[in-house]
C-alpha positions as CSV (number, residue, x, y, z in Angstrom):
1,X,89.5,106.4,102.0
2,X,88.1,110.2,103.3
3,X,84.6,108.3,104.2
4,X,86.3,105.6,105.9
5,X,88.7,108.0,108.1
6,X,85.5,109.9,108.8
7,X,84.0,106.7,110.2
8,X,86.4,106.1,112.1
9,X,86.9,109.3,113.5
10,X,83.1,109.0,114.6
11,X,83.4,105.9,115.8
12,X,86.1,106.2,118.2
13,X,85.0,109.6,119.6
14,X,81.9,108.2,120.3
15,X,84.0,105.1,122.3
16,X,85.9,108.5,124.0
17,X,82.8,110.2,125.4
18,X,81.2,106.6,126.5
19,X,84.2,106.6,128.1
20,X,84.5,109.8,130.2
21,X,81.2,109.6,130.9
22,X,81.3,106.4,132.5
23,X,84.2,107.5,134.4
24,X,82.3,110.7,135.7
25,X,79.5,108.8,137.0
26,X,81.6,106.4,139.0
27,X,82.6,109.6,140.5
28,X,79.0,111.0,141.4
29,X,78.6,108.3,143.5
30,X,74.7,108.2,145.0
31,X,72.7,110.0,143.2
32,X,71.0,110.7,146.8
33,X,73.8,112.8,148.3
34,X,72.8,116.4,146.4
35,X,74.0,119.0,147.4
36,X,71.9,121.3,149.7
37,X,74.3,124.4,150.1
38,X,73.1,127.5,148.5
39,X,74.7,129.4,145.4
40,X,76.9,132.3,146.2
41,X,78.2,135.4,144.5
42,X,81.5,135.2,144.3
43,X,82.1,138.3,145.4
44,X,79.8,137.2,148.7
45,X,82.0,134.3,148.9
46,X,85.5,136.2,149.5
47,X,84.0,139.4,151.3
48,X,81.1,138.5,153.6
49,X,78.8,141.6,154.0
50,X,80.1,141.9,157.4
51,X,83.8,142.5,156.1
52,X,82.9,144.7,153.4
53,X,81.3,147.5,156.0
54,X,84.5,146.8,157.8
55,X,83.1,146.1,161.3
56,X,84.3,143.8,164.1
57,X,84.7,140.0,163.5
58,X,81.9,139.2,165.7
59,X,79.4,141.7,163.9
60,X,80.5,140.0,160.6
61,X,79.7,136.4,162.3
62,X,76.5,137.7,163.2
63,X,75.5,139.1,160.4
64,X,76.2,135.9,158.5
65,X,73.8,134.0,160.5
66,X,71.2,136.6,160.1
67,X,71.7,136.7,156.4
68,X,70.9,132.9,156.6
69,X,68.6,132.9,158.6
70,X,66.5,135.4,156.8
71,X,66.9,133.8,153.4
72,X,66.0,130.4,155.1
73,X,62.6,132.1,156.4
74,X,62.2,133.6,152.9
75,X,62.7,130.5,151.3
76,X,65.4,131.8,149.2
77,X,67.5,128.8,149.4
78,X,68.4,127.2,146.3
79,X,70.5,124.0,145.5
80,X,74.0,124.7,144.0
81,X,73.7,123.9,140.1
82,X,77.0,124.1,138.0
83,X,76.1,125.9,134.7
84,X,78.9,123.9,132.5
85,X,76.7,120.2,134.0
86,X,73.8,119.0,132.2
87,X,70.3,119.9,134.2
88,X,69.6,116.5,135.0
89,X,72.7,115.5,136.3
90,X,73.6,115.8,139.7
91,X,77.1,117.6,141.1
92,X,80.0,115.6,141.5
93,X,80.1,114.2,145.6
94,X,83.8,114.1,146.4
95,X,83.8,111.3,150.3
96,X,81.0,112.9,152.4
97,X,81.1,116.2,150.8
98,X,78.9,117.5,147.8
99,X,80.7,120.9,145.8
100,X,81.2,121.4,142.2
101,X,83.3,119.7,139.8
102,X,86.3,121.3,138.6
103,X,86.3,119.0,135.6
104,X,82.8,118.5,133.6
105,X,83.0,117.2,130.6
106,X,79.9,117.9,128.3
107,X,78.8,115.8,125.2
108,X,77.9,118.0,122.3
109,X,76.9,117.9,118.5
110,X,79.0,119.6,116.0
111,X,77.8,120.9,112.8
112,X,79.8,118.0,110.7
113,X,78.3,115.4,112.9
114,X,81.1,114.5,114.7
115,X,80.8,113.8,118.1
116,X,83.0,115.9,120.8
117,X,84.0,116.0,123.9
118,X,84.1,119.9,125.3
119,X,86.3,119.9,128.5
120,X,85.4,122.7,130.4
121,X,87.5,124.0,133.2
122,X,86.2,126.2,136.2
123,X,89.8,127.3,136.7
124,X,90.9,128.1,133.3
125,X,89.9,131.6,134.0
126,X,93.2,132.1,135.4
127,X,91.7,132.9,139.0
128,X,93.8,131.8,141.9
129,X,92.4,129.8,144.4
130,X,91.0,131.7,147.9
131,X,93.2,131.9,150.6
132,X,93.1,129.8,154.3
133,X,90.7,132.6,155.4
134,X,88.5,133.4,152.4
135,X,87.6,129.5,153.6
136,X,87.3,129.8,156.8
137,X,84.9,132.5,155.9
138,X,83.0,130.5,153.2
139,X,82.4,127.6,156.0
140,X,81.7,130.0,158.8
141,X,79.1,131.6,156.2
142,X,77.4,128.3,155.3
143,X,74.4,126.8,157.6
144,X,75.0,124.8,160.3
145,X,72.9,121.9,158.7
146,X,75.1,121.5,155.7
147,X,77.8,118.7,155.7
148,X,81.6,120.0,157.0
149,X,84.0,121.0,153.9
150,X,86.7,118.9,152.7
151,X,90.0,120.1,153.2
152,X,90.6,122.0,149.7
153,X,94.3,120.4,149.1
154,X,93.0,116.8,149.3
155,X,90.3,118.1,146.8
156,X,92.7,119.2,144.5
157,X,94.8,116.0,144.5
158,X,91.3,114.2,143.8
159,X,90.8,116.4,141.0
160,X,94.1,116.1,139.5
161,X,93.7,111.7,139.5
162,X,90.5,112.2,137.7
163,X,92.0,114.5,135.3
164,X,95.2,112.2,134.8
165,X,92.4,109.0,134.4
166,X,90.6,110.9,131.4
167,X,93.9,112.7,130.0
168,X,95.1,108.7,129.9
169,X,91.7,107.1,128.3
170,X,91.5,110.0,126.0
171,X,95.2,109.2,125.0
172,X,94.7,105.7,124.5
173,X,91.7,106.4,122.1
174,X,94.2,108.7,120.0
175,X,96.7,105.8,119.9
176,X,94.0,103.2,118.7
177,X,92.8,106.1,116.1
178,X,96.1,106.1,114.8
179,X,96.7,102.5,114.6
180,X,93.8,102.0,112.9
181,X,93.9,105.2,110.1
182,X,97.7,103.8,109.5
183,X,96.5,100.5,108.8
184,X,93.7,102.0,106.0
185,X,96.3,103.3,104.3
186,X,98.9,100.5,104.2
187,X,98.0,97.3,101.8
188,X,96.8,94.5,103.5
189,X,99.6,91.8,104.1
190,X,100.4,88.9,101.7
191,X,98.7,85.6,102.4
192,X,101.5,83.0,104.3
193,X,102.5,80.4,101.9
194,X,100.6,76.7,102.9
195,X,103.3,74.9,105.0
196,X,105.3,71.8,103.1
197,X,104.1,68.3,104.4
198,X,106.3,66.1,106.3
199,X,109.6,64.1,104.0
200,X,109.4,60.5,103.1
201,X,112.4,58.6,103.7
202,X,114.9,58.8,101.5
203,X,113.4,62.3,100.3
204,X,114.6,65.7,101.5
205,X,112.4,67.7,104.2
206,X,112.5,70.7,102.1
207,X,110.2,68.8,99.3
208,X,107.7,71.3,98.2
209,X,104.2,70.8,97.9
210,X,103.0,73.2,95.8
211,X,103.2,72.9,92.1
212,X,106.7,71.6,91.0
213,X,108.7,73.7,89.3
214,X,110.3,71.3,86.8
215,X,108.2,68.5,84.4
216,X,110.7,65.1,84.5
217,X,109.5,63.0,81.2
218,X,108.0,59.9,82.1
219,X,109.1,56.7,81.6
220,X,109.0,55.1,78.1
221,X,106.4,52.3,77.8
222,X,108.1,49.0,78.8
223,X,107.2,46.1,76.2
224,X,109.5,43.3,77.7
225,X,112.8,44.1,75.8
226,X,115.7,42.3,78.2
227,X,118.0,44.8,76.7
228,X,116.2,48.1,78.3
229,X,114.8,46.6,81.4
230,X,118.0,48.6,83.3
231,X,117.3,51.4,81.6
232,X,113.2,51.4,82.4
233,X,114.2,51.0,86.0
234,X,116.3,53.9,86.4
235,X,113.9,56.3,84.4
236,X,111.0,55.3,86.6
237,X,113.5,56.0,89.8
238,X,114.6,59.8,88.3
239,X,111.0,60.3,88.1
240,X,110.3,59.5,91.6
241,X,113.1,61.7,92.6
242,X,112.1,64.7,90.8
243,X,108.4,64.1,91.7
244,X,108.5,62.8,95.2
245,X,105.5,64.8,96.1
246,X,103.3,62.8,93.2
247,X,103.6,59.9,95.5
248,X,103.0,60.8,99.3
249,X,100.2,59.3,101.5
250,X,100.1,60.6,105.0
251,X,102.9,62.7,104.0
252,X,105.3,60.0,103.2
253,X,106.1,58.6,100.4
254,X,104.3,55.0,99.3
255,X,106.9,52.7,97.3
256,X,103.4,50.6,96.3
257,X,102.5,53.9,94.4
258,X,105.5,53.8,93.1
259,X,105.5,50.5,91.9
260,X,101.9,50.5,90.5
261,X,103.3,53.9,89.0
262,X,105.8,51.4,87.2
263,X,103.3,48.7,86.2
264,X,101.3,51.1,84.5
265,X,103.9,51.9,81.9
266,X,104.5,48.1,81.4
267,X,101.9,47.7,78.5
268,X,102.8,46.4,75.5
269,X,103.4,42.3,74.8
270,X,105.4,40.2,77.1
271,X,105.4,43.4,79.7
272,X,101.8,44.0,79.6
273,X,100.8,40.2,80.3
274,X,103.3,40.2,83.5
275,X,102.1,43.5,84.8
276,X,98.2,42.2,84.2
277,X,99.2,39.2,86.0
278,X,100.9,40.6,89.2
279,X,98.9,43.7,89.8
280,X,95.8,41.0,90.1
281,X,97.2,39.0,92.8
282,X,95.7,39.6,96.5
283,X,97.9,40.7,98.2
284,X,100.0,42.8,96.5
285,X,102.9,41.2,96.0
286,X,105.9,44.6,95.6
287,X,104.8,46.5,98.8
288,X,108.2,47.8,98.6
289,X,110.6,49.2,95.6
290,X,113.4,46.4,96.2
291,X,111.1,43.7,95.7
292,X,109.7,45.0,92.6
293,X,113.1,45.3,91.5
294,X,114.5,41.3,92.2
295,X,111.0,39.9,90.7
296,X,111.3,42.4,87.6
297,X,115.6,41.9,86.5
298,X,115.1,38.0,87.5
299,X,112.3,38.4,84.5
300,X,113.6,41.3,81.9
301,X,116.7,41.5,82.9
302,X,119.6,39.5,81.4
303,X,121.6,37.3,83.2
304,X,125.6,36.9,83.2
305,X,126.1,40.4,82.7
306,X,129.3,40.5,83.8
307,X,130.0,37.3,81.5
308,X,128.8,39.4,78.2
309,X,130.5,42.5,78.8
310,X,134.1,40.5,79.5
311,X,133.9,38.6,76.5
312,X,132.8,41.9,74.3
313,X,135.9,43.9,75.6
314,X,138.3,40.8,74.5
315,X,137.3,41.1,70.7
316,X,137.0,43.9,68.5
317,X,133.2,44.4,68.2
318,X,133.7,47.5,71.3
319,X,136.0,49.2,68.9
320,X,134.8,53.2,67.4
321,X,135.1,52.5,64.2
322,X,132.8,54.9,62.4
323,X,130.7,56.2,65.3
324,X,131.7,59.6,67.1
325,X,134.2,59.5,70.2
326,X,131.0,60.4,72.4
327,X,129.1,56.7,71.6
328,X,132.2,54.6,71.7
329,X,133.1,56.5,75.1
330,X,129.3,55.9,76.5
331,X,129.7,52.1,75.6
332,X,133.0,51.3,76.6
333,X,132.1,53.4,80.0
334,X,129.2,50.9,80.4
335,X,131.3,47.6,79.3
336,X,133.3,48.7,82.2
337,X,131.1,48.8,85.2
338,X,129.8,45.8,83.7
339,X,132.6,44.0,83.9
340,X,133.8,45.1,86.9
341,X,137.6,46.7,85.9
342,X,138.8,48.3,88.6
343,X,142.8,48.7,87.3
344,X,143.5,52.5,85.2
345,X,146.2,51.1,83.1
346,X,143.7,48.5,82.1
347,X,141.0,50.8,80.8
348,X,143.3,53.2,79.1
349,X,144.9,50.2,77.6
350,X,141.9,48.5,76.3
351,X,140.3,52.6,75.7
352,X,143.1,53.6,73.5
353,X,143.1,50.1,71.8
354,X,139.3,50.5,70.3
355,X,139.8,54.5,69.7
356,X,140.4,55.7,66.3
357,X,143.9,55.2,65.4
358,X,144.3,58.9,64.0
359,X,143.0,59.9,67.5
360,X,145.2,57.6,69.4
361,X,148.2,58.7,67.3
362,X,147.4,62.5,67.6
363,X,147.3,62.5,71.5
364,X,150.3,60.0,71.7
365,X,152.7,62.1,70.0
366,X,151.1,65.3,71.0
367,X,153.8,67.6,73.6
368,X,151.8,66.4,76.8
369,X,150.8,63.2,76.3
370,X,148.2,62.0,79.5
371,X,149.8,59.8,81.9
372,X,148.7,55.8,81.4
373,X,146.8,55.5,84.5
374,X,145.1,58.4,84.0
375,X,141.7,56.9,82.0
376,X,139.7,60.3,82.9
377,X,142.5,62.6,81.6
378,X,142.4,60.3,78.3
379,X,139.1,60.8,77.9
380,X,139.2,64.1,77.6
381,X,141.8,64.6,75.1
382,X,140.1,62.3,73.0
383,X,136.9,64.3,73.1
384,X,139.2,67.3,72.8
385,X,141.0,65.8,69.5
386,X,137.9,64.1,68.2
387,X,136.3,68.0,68.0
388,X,139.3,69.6,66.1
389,X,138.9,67.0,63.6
390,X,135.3,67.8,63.2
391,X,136.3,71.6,63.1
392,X,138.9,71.1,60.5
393,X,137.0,69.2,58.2
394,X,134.0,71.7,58.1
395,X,136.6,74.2,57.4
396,X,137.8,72.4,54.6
397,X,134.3,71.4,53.2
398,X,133.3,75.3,53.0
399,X,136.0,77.0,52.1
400,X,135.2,80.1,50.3
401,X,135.7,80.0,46.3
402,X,138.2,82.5,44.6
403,X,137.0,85.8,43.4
404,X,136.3,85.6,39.4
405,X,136.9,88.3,36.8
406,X,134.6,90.4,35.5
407,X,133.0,88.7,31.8
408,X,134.4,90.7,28.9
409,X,132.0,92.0,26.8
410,X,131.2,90.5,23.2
411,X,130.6,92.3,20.2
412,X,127.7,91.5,18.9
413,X,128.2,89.4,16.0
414,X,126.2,88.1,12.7
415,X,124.7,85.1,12.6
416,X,126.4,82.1,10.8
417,X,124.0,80.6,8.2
418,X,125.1,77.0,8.1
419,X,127.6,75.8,5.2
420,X,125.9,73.7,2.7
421,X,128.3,70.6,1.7
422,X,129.4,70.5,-1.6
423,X,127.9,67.5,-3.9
424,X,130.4,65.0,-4.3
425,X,130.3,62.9,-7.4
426,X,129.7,58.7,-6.6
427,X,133.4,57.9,-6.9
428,X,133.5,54.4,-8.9
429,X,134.9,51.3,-6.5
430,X,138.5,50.8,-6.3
431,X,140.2,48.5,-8.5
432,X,141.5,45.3,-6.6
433,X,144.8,45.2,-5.4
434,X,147.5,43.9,-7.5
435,X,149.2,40.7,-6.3
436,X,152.8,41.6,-5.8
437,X,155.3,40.4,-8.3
438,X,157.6,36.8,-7.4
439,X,160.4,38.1,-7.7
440,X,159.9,40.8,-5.4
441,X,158.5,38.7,-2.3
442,X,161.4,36.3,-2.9
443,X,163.6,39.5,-2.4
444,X,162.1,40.5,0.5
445,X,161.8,37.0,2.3
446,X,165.6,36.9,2.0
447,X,165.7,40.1,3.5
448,X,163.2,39.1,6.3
449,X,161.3,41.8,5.5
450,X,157.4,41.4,5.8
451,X,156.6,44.8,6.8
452,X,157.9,46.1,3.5
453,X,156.4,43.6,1.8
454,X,153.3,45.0,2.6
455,X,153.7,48.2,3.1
456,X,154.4,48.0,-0.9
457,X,151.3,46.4,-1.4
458,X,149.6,48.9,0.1
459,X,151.1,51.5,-1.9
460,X,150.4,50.0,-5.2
461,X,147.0,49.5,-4.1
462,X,146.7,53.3,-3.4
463,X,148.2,54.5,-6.3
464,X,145.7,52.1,-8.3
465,X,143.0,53.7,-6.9
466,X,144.0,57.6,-7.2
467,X,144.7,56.9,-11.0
468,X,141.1,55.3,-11.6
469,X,139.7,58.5,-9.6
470,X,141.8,61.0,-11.4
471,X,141.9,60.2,-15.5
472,X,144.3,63.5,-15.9
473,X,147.3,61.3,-13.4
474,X,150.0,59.5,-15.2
475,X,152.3,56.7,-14.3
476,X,155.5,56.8,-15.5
């Protein structure tokens, strides 16, 4: 930055002294009209010889012209030279009168190498300008030859222009200076953002051109499926309004674009061999969007809409049943503009007829119940009621387990060695059962008494087989 200011600073001193010198020469005029007048003391100048041995006027007149014209016989004359001007330039020749500049200024070469302009001023000495008479004298002393003086006040007022023209050029070249050291050191401006092009119809004007901030998805490839030809449609229209930019020519938008934007996603089966087929046709038959549109719902859209979603809402296949609020909502919503209802007591009627019965209870005979024309209000409760259920059932799912004691600890015990059965002598078989007696079943028959009957067989049978097992038993 120092070697650049340094530059600079050369640069537009150099433009200051071109400058001033230009103006100075303008005010030499001819370089023809030199001065002739001789060099005088100073001292000569404001006390003629004659007035310094005090003697009469006339004896100080004559002696002047003697004076002259002995040094003209002598050849003592020599031109007036200002010792401040350069040597080969003449004095400055002010109308029809030649004298020396008050103002010189004088190019000279520092020791940094800078150039600089030296204003030298014959008055800066602080000496006051000679009175009427000291100038009367100084003409009266001159030759006769020489050109008549100026009158010294209109000099003065010359003088003081010039100054004023090169104290105003020199001020200007400080200003410029400035400017141009202030704009070193501030950073150059940021570039101006390219302009946005010219809005399509239908698409804002503040559009922007340069890369978009958002990336829409695009549309899902089309295969010929009637029952998402609507919704292929309206994702290739949100793309084109997110992305109006993508299809401008001459800074409008072109619906062919668009539409060949559209065919291009159409390219599987039944959707591919349409697309093939129309985009090969000269000329091209969708200039605009809303023909593309007719020709492409008379083809994958289905017909009777209205017709379908009517005769849907009248049976129960619209009901919730095990899907979440949000789906039964999102159908029914669309059943609805298919169908055309227009009436609110009709679709909160037919709304709260396919909802969840739990839900439909719980907002029924809830404080606030919505009104029954109020389908948007029901809608909400529902979704409001449909998430508390949710919540309370995750609550009850994970409900946290209560704390266990601490496990007792065991002494340690010895092991069990594992009991060996005693041997058990073959026991002989049992000894058929004896038939009961006559008499006895006789007895109990009149007593109606089966179960005894055989409840005393069973004993005897028992008792036969104990006594065959055990020798040391006795009957008695």
């Amino acid at each position: 930055m120092a070697v650049l200011s340094d530059r600079v600073l050369r640069s537009a001193t150099r433009a200051a002294a071109a400058a001033a010198k230009e103006l100075i020469n303008k005010a030499r005029g001819p370089t023809g009209a030199k001065s002739a007048a001789p060099e005088l003391p100073k001292d000569e100048i404001l006390a003629p010889e004659g007035e310094k041995e005090g003697g009469s006027p006339q004896e100080k007149q004559s002696g002047q012209q003697a004076k002259v014209t002995s040094e003209e016989q002598e050849g003592r004359t020599q031109p007036h030279v200002n010792q401040f001007a350069p040597i080969d330039e003449p004095a400055l020749n002010y109308g029809n009168n030649t004298t020396d500049s008050s103002l010189i200024p004088v190019i000279a070469q520092g020791n940094d190498g800078l150039d600089l302009i030296a204003r030298f001023d014959a008055d800066a000495s602080g000496e006051e300008s000679t009175s009427d008479q000291d100038h009367h004298s100084l003409t009266s002393y001159l030759a006769p030859s020489s050109p008549p003086q100026a009158d010294p006040m209109s000099m003065e007022d010359h003088d003081q222009q010039r100054l004023s023209a090169l104290e105003t050029s020199i001020t200007n070249i400080e200003a410029v200076l400035t400017r141009l050291i202030t704009q070193q050191q501030q950073p150059p401006p940021a570039p101006a953002p390219a302009p946005a092009p010219a809005a399509g119809p239908g698409v804002s004007a503040g559009a922007n051109s340069a890369r978009p901030l958002i990336r829409p998805n695009p549309p899902f490839v089309f295969d010929g499926d009637r029952t998402l030809g609507k919704s292929f449609l309206h994702s290739v229209k949100q793309y084109w309004r997110l992305l109006p930019e993508v299809f401008f020519e001459s800074g409008v938008v072109s619906e062919e674009k668009v539409v060949r934007f559209a065919l291009s996603y159409m390219s599987k089966d039944s959707a591919a061999s349409w697309s093939e087929r129309m985009s090969e046709r000269t000329p091209f038959p969708f200039p605009t969007w809303t023909l593309f549109v007719t020709e492409f719902k008379l083809r994958f859209v289905e017909e009777n809409e209205q017709d379908h979603a009517l005769a849907r809402l009248e049976t129960h296949l619209y009901y919730m049943g095990s899907r979440d609020v949000f789906k039964y909502t999102d159908e029914y919503d669309d059943l609805l503009d298919l169908a055309g209802y227009t009436d609110n007591l009709v679709k909160v009627t037919k709304y709260r007829t396919g909802l969840d019965p739990k839900i439909n209870q719980a907002i029924t005979t809830s404080g606030n119940p919505p009104s029954l024309t109020d389908y948007a209000e029901w809608r909400v409760r529902a979704f409001r009621q449909y998430n508390a259920e949710i919540a309370a059932k995750a609550s009850w799912g994970h409900a946290a387990p209560p704390p266990r004691a601490p496990p007792i600890a065991q002494r340690p015990r010895a092991p069990v060695l594992p009991a060996v059965a005693p041997a058990v002598a073959a026991r002989p078989a049992p000894a058929p059962v004896a038939h009961p007696v006559p008499m006895e079943v006789d007895r109990a028959r009149l007593r109606g008494d089966l179960t005894s009957v055989m409840l005393m067989s069973l004993t005897r049978s028992s008792i036969s087989w104990e006594a065959s097992c055990s020798p040391s038993w006795s009957l008695g």
